[in-house]
CSV table of N, CA and C in Angstrom, one decimal:
chain,number,residue,atom,x,y,z
A,1,MET,N,22.7,-158.2,-40.9
A,1,MET,CA,22.5,-157.2,-40.4
A,1,MET,C,20.9,-156.6,-41.4
A,2,ASP,N,19.8,-156.6,-40.8
A,2,ASP,CA,18.5,-156.3,-41.6
A,2,ASP,C,18.5,-154.7,-41.6
A,3,PHE,N,18.0,-154.4,-42.5
A,3,PHE,CA,17.9,-152.8,-42.5
A,3,PHE,C,16.4,-152.6,-42.3
A,4,SER,N,16.3,-152.3,-41.0
A,4,SER,CA,14.9,-151.9,-40.4
A,4,SER,C,14.8,-150.7,-39.7
A,5,VAL,N,13.6,-150.5,-39.3
A,5,VAL,CA,13.3,-149.2,-38.5
A,5,VAL,C,13.8,-149.4,-37.2
A,6,GLU,N,13.8,-150.8,-36.7
A,6,GLU,CA,14.3,-150.9,-35.2
A,6,GLU,C,15.7,-151.0,-35.1
A,7,ASN,N,16.4,-151.7,-36.2
A,7,ASN,CA,17.7,-151.3,-36.3
A,7,ASN,C,18.1,-149.7,-36.4
A,8,LEU,N,17.7,-149.2,-37.1
A,8,LEU,CA,17.9,-147.7,-37.5
A,8,LEU,C,17.9,-147.0,-36.1
A,9,THR,N,16.7,-147.1,-35.5
A,9,THR,CA,16.3,-146.5,-34.1
A,9,THR,C,17.5,-146.9,-33.1
A,10,LEU,N,17.8,-148.2,-33.2
A,10,LEU,CA,18.8,-148.3,-32.1
A,10,LEU,C,20.4,-148.0,-32.4
A,11,TRP,N,20.5,-147.8,-33.6
A,11,TRP,CA,21.7,-146.8,-34.3
A,11,TRP,C,21.7,-145.6,-33.8
A,12,LEU,N,20.4,-144.9,-34.2
A,12,LEU,CA,20.4,-143.3,-33.6
A,12,LEU,C,20.3,-143.4,-32.2
A,13,ILE,N,19.7,-144.2,-31.4
A,13,ILE,CA,19.8,-144.1,-30.0
A,13,ILE,C,21.4,-144.3,-29.7
A,14,GLY,N,21.9,-145.2,-30.0
A,14,GLY,CA,23.4,-145.4,-29.7
A,14,GLY,C,24.3,-144.2,-30.0
A,15,LEU,N,24.0,-143.9,-31.4
A,15,LEU,CA,24.7,-142.5,-31.7
A,15,LEU,C,24.6,-141.6,-30.7
A,16,GLY,N,23.3,-141.3,-30.4
A,16,GLY,CA,22.8,-140.2,-29.5
A,16,GLY,C,23.5,-140.3,-28.0
A,17,VAL,N,23.5,-141.5,-27.5
A,17,VAL,CA,24.0,-141.7,-26.2
A,17,VAL,C,25.7,-141.4,-26.4
A,18,VAL,N,26.4,-141.9,-27.5
A,18,VAL,CA,27.7,-141.8,-27.6
A,18,VAL,C,28.0,-140.0,-27.7
A,19,MET,N,27.1,-139.6,-28.4
A,19,MET,CA,27.2,-138.0,-28.7
A,19,MET,C,27.0,-137.3,-27.2
A,20,LEU,N,26.1,-137.9,-26.5
A,20,LEU,CA,26.0,-137.4,-25.1
A,20,LEU,C,26.9,-137.7,-24.3
A,21,ILE,N,27.6,-138.8,-24.5
A,21,ILE,CA,28.8,-138.9,-23.4
A,21,ILE,C,30.1,-138.1,-24.1
A,22,LEU,N,30.1,-137.9,-25.4
A,22,LEU,CA,31.2,-136.9,-25.8
A,22,LEU,C,30.9,-135.5,-25.2
A,23,LEU,N,29.7,-135.2,-25.2
A,23,LEU,CA,29.3,-133.8,-24.9
A,23,LEU,C,29.6,-133.8,-23.5
A,24,VAL,N,29.4,-134.5,-22.5
A,24,VAL,CA,29.5,-134.5,-21.2
A,24,VAL,C,31.3,-134.6,-20.9
A,25,VAL,N,32.0,-135.2,-21.8
A,25,VAL,CA,33.4,-135.4,-21.3
A,25,VAL,C,33.8,-133.9,-21.8
A,26,VAL,N,33.5,-133.4,-23.0
A,26,VAL,CA,33.8,-132.1,-23.5
A,26,VAL,C,33.3,-130.8,-22.3
A,27,ALA,N,32.6,-131.4,-22.0
A,27,ALA,CA,32.0,-130.1,-20.8
A,27,ALA,C,32.9,-130.4,-19.7
A,28,TRP,N,32.9,-131.7,-19.3
A,28,TRP,CA,33.9,-131.9,-17.9
A,28,TRP,C,35.3,-131.2,-18.2
A,29,PHE,N,35.9,-131.4,-19.6
A,29,PHE,CA,37.3,-130.7,-19.7
A,29,PHE,C,37.2,-129.0,-19.9
A,30,TYR,N,36.1,-128.7,-20.2
A,30,TYR,CA,36.0,-127.2,-20.2
A,30,TYR,C,35.9,-126.4,-18.9
A,31,LEU,N,35.0,-127.5,-18.0
A,31,LEU,CA,34.6,-127.2,-16.6
A,31,LEU,C,36.2,-126.9,-15.6
A,32,LYS,N,36.7,-128.2,-16.3
A,32,LYS,CA,38.0,-128.3,-15.5
A,32,LYS,C,39.0,-127.2,-15.9
A,33,GLY,N,39.1,-126.6,-17.0
A,33,GLY,CA,40.0,-125.5,-17.7
A,33,GLY,C,39.5,-124.4,-17.3
A,34,ILE,N,38.2,-124.0,-16.8
A,34,ILE,CA,37.6,-123.0,-16.3
A,34,ILE,C,38.1,-123.0,-14.8
A,35,TYR,N,38.0,-124.1,-14.1
A,35,TYR,CA,38.7,-124.1,-12.7
A,35,TYR,C,40.1,-123.7,-12.7
A,36,THR,N,40.7,-124.4,-13.6
A,36,THR,CA,42.2,-124.0,-13.5
A,36,THR,C,42.5,-122.5,-13.8
A,37,GLY,N,41.8,-121.8,-14.8
A,37,GLY,CA,41.8,-120.5,-15.0
A,37,GLY,C,41.5,-119.7,-13.7
A,38,ILE,N,40.3,-120.0,-13.1
A,38,ILE,CA,40.0,-119.4,-12.1
A,38,ILE,C,41.1,-119.4,-11.0
A,39,SER,N,42.0,-120.6,-10.6
A,39,SER,CA,42.8,-120.9,-9.7
A,39,SER,C,44.0,-120.3,-10.1
A,40,SER,N,44.5,-120.1,-11.7
A,40,SER,CA,45.3,-119.0,-12.1
A,40,SER,C,45.2,-117.8,-11.8
A,41,MET,N,44.0,-117.3,-12.0
A,41,MET,CA,43.6,-115.7,-11.8
A,41,MET,C,43.9,-115.4,-10.3
A,42,SER,N,43.6,-116.5,-9.4
A,42,SER,CA,43.7,-116.0,-7.9
A,42,SER,C,45.2,-116.1,-7.7
A,43,GLN,N,46.1,-116.7,-8.4
A,43,GLN,CA,47.6,-116.7,-8.2
A,43,GLN,C,47.9,-115.5,-8.7
A,44,ASP,N,47.5,-115.2,-10.1
A,44,ASP,CA,47.9,-113.7,-10.8
A,44,ASP,C,47.6,-112.6,-10.0
A,45,THR,N,46.2,-112.5,-9.4
A,45,THR,CA,45.8,-111.5,-8.7
A,45,THR,C,47.0,-111.3,-7.3
A,46,LYS,N,47.5,-112.3,-6.6
A,46,LYS,CA,48.5,-112.0,-5.8
A,46,LYS,C,49.8,-111.5,-6.3
A,47,VAL,N,50.2,-112.1,-7.6
A,47,VAL,CA,51.3,-111.6,-8.2
A,47,VAL,C,51.2,-110.2,-8.7
A,48,PHE,N,50.0,-109.6,-9.1
A,48,PHE,CA,49.5,-108.3,-9.4
A,48,PHE,C,49.7,-107.4,-8.2
A,49,SER,N,49.1,-107.9,-7.1
A,49,SER,CA,49.1,-107.0,-5.8
A,49,SER,C,50.9,-106.9,-5.3
A,50,ASP,N,51.6,-107.9,-5.6
A,50,ASP,CA,52.9,-107.8,-5.3
A,50,ASP,C,53.5,-107.0,-6.2
A,51,SER,N,53.3,-107.0,-7.3
A,51,SER,CA,53.8,-106.1,-8.5
A,51,SER,C,53.4,-104.6,-8.2
A,52,ALA,N,52.2,-104.4,-7.8
A,52,ALA,CA,51.8,-103.0,-7.5
A,52,ALA,C,52.5,-102.5,-6.3
A,53,LYS,N,52.9,-103.3,-5.3
A,53,LYS,CA,53.8,-102.8,-4.3
A,53,LYS,C,55.1,-102.5,-4.5
A,54,SER,N,55.6,-103.1,-5.4
A,54,SER,CA,57.0,-103.2,-6.0
A,54,SER,C,57.0,-102.1,-6.8
A,55,LEU,N,56.1,-101.7,-7.5
A,55,LEU,CA,55.8,-100.5,-8.5
A,55,LEU,C,55.8,-98.9,-7.9
A,56,SER,N,55.2,-99.2,-6.7
A,56,SER,CA,55.1,-98.1,-5.7
A,56,SER,C,56.4,-97.7,-5.1
A,57,LEU,N,57.1,-98.8,-4.7
A,57,LEU,CA,58.5,-98.5,-4.2
A,57,LEU,C,59.4,-98.1,-5.4
A,58,ASP,N,59.4,-98.7,-6.6
A,58,ASP,CA,60.1,-98.1,-7.5
A,58,ASP,C,59.8,-96.4,-8.1
A,59,ILE,N,58.5,-96.1,-7.8
A,59,ILE,CA,58.2,-94.7,-8.1
A,59,ILE,C,58.5,-94.0,-7.2
A,60,LYS,N,58.6,-94.2,-5.8
A,60,LYS,CA,59.5,-93.4,-4.8
A,60,LYS,C,60.9,-93.4,-5.1
A,61,SER,N,61.6,-94.6,-5.3
A,61,SER,CA,63.2,-94.7,-5.5
A,61,SER,C,63.0,-93.7,-7.1
A,62,LEU,N,62.5,-93.5,-7.9
A,62,LEU,CA,62.5,-92.7,-9.2
A,62,LEU,C,62.3,-91.3,-8.9
A,63,THR,N,61.6,-91.1,-7.8
A,63,THR,CA,61.3,-89.6,-7.5
A,63,THR,C,62.7,-89.2,-6.8
A,64,LEU,N,63.3,-89.9,-5.9
A,64,LEU,CA,64.4,-89.6,-5.3
A,64,LEU,C,65.6,-89.5,-6.5
A,65,SER,N,65.5,-90.5,-7.4
A,65,SER,CA,66.7,-90.1,-8.5
A,65,SER,C,66.3,-88.9,-9.4
A,66,MET,N,65.0,-88.3,-9.4
A,66,MET,CA,64.8,-87.3,-10.3
A,66,MET,C,65.4,-86.1,-9.6
A,67,SER,N,65.2,-86.2,-8.4
A,67,SER,CA,65.6,-85.1,-7.3
A,67,SER,C,67.0,-84.9,-7.5
A,68,ALA,N,67.5,-86.0,-7.4
A,68,ALA,CA,69.2,-86.3,-7.8
A,68,ALA,C,69.7,-85.4,-8.9
A,69,LEU,N,69.0,-86.0,-10.0
A,69,LEU,CA,69.2,-85.4,-11.4
A,69,LEU,C,69.1,-84.3,-11.5
A,70,GLY,N,68.1,-83.3,-10.9
A,70,GLY,CA,68.0,-82.2,-10.8
A,70,GLY,C,69.3,-81.4,-10.2
A,71,GLN,N,69.6,-81.8,-9.0
A,71,GLN,CA,70.9,-81.5,-8.3
A,71,GLN,C,72.1,-81.4,-9.4
A,72,ASP,N,72.2,-82.8,-10.0
A,72,ASP,CA,73.1,-82.9,-11.0
A,72,ASP,C,73.2,-81.9,-12.1
A,73,ILE,N,72.0,-81.6,-12.6
A,73,ILE,CA,71.9,-80.7,-13.7
A,73,ILE,C,72.5,-79.2,-13.2
A,74,ARG,N,71.9,-79.0,-11.9
A,74,ARG,CA,72.3,-77.5,-11.6
A,74,ARG,C,73.9,-77.6,-11.6
A,75,ASN,N,74.5,-78.4,-10.8
A,75,ASN,CA,75.6,-78.7,-10.7
A,75,ASN,C,76.6,-78.6,-12.0
A,76,MET,N,76.1,-79.2,-13.0
A,76,MET,CA,76.6,-79.3,-14.4
A,76,MET,C,76.3,-77.7,-14.9
A,77,ASN,N,75.6,-77.1,-14.7
A,77,ASN,CA,75.4,-75.6,-15.3
A,77,ASN,C,76.3,-74.8,-14.5
A,78,GLN,N,76.6,-75.0,-13.2
A,78,GLN,CA,77.6,-74.1,-12.4
A,78,GLN,C,79.0,-74.4,-13.0
A,79,HIS,N,79.4,-75.7,-13.5
A,79,HIS,CA,80.8,-75.9,-14.0
A,79,HIS,C,80.9,-75.9,-15.6
A,80,SER,N,79.7,-75.5,-16.4
A,80,SER,CA,79.7,-75.6,-17.5
A,80,SER,C,80.8,-74.4,-18.1
A,81,GLY,N,80.6,-73.3,-17.5
A,81,GLY,CA,81.5,-72.0,-17.6
A,81,GLY,C,83.0,-72.4,-17.5
A,82,ALA,N,83.2,-73.1,-16.4
A,82,ALA,CA,84.6,-73.6,-16.3
A,82,ALA,C,85.3,-74.2,-17.4
A,83,LEU,N,84.2,-75.2,-17.8
A,83,LEU,CA,84.6,-76.1,-18.9
A,83,LEU,C,84.9,-75.5,-20.3
A,84,SER,N,84.1,-74.4,-20.4
A,84,SER,CA,84.0,-73.6,-21.5
A,84,SER,C,85.3,-72.9,-21.5
A,85,GLN,N,86.0,-72.4,-20.4
A,85,GLN,CA,87.3,-71.5,-20.2
A,85,GLN,C,88.3,-72.7,-20.5
A,86,ASP,N,88.2,-74.0,-20.1
A,86,ASP,CA,89.2,-75.1,-20.4
A,86,ASP,C,89.2,-75.3,-21.8
A,87,ILE,N,88.0,-75.5,-22.4
A,87,ILE,CA,88.2,-75.6,-23.9
A,87,ILE,C,88.8,-74.5,-24.7
A,88,LYS,N,88.3,-73.4,-24.5
A,88,LYS,CA,89.4,-72.3,-24.8
A,88,LYS,C,90.9,-72.4,-24.6
A,89,ALA,N,91.3,-72.6,-23.5
A,89,ALA,CA,92.6,-72.9,-23.3
A,89,ALA,C,93.1,-74.0,-24.0
A,90,LEU,N,92.4,-75.2,-24.3
A,90,LEU,CA,92.9,-76.2,-25.0
A,90,LEU,C,93.0,-75.8,-26.4
A,91,ASN,N,92.1,-75.1,-26.8
A,91,ASN,CA,92.0,-74.6,-28.2
A,91,ASN,C,93.4,-73.8,-28.4
A,92,GLN,N,93.6,-72.7,-27.7
A,92,GLN,CA,94.9,-72.1,-27.9
A,92,GLN,C,96.1,-73.1,-27.8
A,93,ASP,N,96.2,-73.8,-26.7
A,93,ASP,CA,97.3,-74.6,-26.9
A,93,ASP,C,97.4,-75.7,-28.1
A,94,THR,N,96.4,-76.2,-28.5
A,94,THR,CA,96.3,-76.9,-29.8
A,94,THR,C,96.9,-76.1,-30.9
A,95,ASN,N,96.5,-74.6,-31.0
A,95,ASN,CA,97.3,-73.8,-32.1
A,95,ASN,C,98.7,-73.5,-31.7
A,96,ILE,N,99.0,-73.3,-30.5
A,96,ILE,CA,100.4,-73.4,-30.4
A,96,ILE,C,101.1,-74.6,-30.6
A,97,LEU,N,100.7,-75.8,-30.4
A,97,LEU,CA,101.1,-77.1,-30.9
A,97,LEU,C,101.2,-77.1,-32.3
A,98,ASN,N,100.1,-76.7,-33.1
A,98,ASN,CA,100.5,-76.8,-34.6
A,98,ASN,C,101.5,-75.8,-35.2
A,99,GLN,N,101.4,-74.5,-34.4
A,99,GLN,CA,102.6,-73.9,-34.9
A,99,GLN,C,103.9,-74.6,-34.7
A,100,ASN,N,104.2,-75.0,-33.5
A,100,ASN,CA,105.4,-75.9,-33.2
A,100,ASN,C,105.7,-77.0,-34.0
A,101,ILE,N,104.7,-77.6,-34.4
A,101,ILE,CA,105.0,-78.9,-35.4
A,101,ILE,C,105.2,-78.3,-36.8
A,102,ASP,N,104.6,-77.1,-37.1
A,102,ASP,CA,105.0,-76.6,-38.4
A,102,ASP,C,106.6,-76.1,-38.3
A,103,ASN,N,106.7,-75.4,-37.2
A,103,ASN,CA,108.2,-75.0,-37.2
A,103,ASN,C,109.4,-76.3,-37.1
A,104,LEU,N,108.8,-77.3,-36.4
A,104,LEU,CA,109.4,-78.6,-36.4
A,104,LEU,C,109.7,-79.0,-38.0
A,105,SER,N,108.5,-79.0,-38.6
A,105,SER,CA,108.5,-79.5,-40.0
A,105,SER,C,109.6,-78.8,-40.8
A,106,GLY,N,109.6,-77.5,-40.6
A,106,GLY,CA,110.7,-76.8,-41.5
A,106,GLY,C,112.1,-77.2,-41.2
A,107,SER,N,112.2,-77.3,-39.8
A,107,SER,CA,113.7,-77.6,-39.2
A,107,SER,C,114.0,-79.0,-39.8
A,108,VAL,N,112.8,-79.9,-39.9
A,108,VAL,CA,113.1,-81.1,-40.3
A,108,VAL,C,113.7,-81.1,-41.7
A,109,ASN,N,112.9,-80.3,-42.7
A,109,ASN,CA,113.0,-80.4,-44.0
A,109,ASN,C,114.5,-79.4,-44.1
A,110,GLY,N,115.1,-78.7,-43.2
A,110,GLY,CA,116.2,-77.9,-43.5
A,110,GLY,C,117.5,-79.1,-43.1
A,111,LEU,N,117.0,-79.6,-42.0
A,111,LEU,CA,118.2,-81.1,-41.8
A,111,LEU,C,118.2,-81.8,-43.0
A,112,ILE,N,117.1,-82.1,-43.7
A,112,ILE,CA,117.5,-82.9,-44.8
A,112,ILE,C,117.9,-82.5,-45.7
A,113,ALA,N,117.6,-81.1,-46.1
A,113,ALA,CA,118.6,-80.6,-47.3
A,113,ALA,C,120.2,-80.3,-46.8
A,114,SER,N,120.3,-80.3,-45.5
A,114,SER,CA,121.8,-80.2,-45.1
A,114,SER,C,122.1,-81.8,-45.3
A,115,GLN,N,121.6,-82.7,-44.9
A,115,GLN,CA,122.3,-84.0,-45.0
A,115,GLN,C,122.2,-84.3,-46.5
A,116,ASN,N,121.4,-84.0,-47.1
A,116,ASN,CA,121.7,-84.0,-48.6
A,116,ASN,C,123.1,-83.6,-49.3
A,117,ASN,N,123.1,-82.3,-48.7
A,117,ASN,CA,124.3,-81.6,-49.0
A,117,ASN,C,125.3,-82.4,-48.6
A,118,VAL,N,125.4,-82.8,-47.2
A,118,VAL,CA,126.7,-83.6,-46.7
A,118,VAL,C,127.0,-85.0,-47.5
A,119,THR,N,125.9,-85.3,-47.9
A,119,THR,CA,125.9,-86.8,-48.9
A,119,THR,C,126.6,-86.5,-50.0
A,120,GLN,N,126.4,-85.5,-50.6
A,120,GLN,CA,126.8,-85.1,-52.0
A,120,GLN,C,128.2,-84.8,-51.6
A,121,ALA,N,128.5,-84.0,-50.8
A,121,ALA,CA,130.1,-83.7,-50.4
A,121,ALA,C,130.7,-85.0,-50.2
A,122,VAL,N,130.3,-85.8,-49.5
A,122,VAL,CA,130.9,-87.0,-49.0
A,122,VAL,C,131.1,-88.1,-50.4
A,123,GLU,N,130.0,-87.9,-51.1
A,123,GLU,CA,130.2,-88.7,-52.6
A,123,GLU,C,131.4,-88.0,-53.3
A,124,LYS,N,131.5,-86.5,-53.5
A,124,LYS,CA,132.6,-85.9,-54.1
A,124,LYS,C,133.8,-86.5,-53.5
A,125,VAL,N,134.0,-86.5,-52.1
A,125,VAL,CA,135.1,-86.8,-51.5
A,125,VAL,C,135.7,-88.1,-52.1
A,126,GLU,N,134.7,-89.1,-51.9
A,126,GLU,CA,134.9,-90.5,-52.3
A,126,GLU,C,135.4,-90.5,-53.7
A,127,GLN,N,134.7,-89.8,-54.5
A,127,GLN,CA,135.1,-89.8,-56.0
A,127,GLN,C,136.8,-89.4,-56.0
A,128,LYS,N,137.0,-88.1,-55.5
A,128,LYS,CA,138.3,-87.6,-55.5
A,128,LYS,C,139.3,-88.7,-54.9
A,129,GLN,N,139.0,-89.6,-53.5
A,129,GLN,CA,139.8,-90.4,-53.1
A,129,GLN,C,139.7,-91.6,-54.1
A,130,ASP,N,138.8,-92.0,-54.9
A,130,ASP,CA,139.0,-93.1,-56.0
A,130,ASP,C,139.9,-92.4,-56.9
A,131,ASP,N,139.9,-91.3,-57.5
A,131,ASP,CA,140.5,-90.8,-58.5
A,131,ASP,C,142.2,-90.7,-58.1
A,132,ALA,N,142.3,-90.3,-56.8
A,132,ALA,CA,143.7,-90.2,-56.1
A,132,ALA,C,144.1,-91.5,-56.0
A,133,ALA,N,143.5,-92.5,-56.0
A,133,ALA,CA,144.0,-93.9,-55.8
A,133,ALA,C,144.2,-94.4,-56.9
A,134,LYS,N,143.4,-94.1,-58.1
A,134,LYS,CA,143.9,-94.4,-59.5
A,134,LYS,C,145.0,-93.8,-59.9
A,135,SER,N,145.4,-92.7,-59.4
A,135,SER,CA,146.7,-91.9,-59.9
A,135,SER,C,147.7,-92.8,-59.4
A,136,ILE,N,147.5,-92.9,-57.8
A,136,ILE,CA,148.6,-93.7,-57.2
A,136,ILE,C,149.3,-94.8,-57.8
A,137,GLU,N,148.0,-95.5,-58.3
A,137,GLU,CA,148.2,-97.0,-59.0
A,137,GLU,C,149.0,-96.7,-60.3
A,138,ARG,N,148.7,-95.8,-60.9
A,138,ARG,CA,149.4,-95.6,-62.2
A,138,ARG,C,150.9,-95.0,-62.0
A,139,ILE,N,151.1,-94.2,-60.8
A,139,ILE,CA,152.4,-93.6,-60.5
A,139,ILE,C,153.1,-94.8,-60.2
A,140,SER,N,152.4,-95.8,-59.3
A,140,SER,CA,153.2,-96.8,-58.9
A,140,SER,C,153.6,-97.8,-59.9
A,141,LYS,N,152.8,-98.1,-60.6
A,141,LYS,CA,153.1,-98.8,-61.8
A,141,LYS,C,154.0,-98.4,-63.0
A,142,HIS,N,154.0,-97.1,-62.8
A,142,HIS,CA,155.1,-96.3,-63.9
A,142,HIS,C,156.6,-96.3,-63.2
A,143,PHE,N,156.5,-96.4,-61.8
A,143,PHE,CA,157.9,-96.4,-61.1
A,143,PHE,C,158.2,-98.0,-61.1
A,144,SER,N,157.3,-99.0,-61.1
A,144,SER,CA,157.6,-100.2,-61.0
A,144,SER,C,158.2,-100.6,-62.4
A,145,GLU,N,157.9,-99.9,-63.4
A,145,GLU,CA,158.3,-100.4,-64.6
A,145,GLU,C,159.8,-100.0,-64.7
């Protein structure tokens, strides 16, 4: 291959044609993407319209729910006085229960002390029984001799 102006010109023309073909291919892909985007936008517009209708129904539903919430709040305000009285009664009952628990605790402590006294008395009786048994053994040994 000779390095000449004709060869260089042919190479440059070939390179230009290849670049032109690449430019046409790239433009075709971009135009195809734009067409796909426009088609997608058409579908998105339909979806947006359906969503707007759904949003309108949701807003109506929310309005009804807010009305019901307002009524519930009014009912709650009416019943809060009764709830306050019930809480006061519960506090009084709790205080009475605490007092009864304290009384029961004192009774249990007294019962424990009484049980301790009974245990000590039983231990003394057992000790006396052991002493009596030993005395009987000594007496019986004394008589058996």
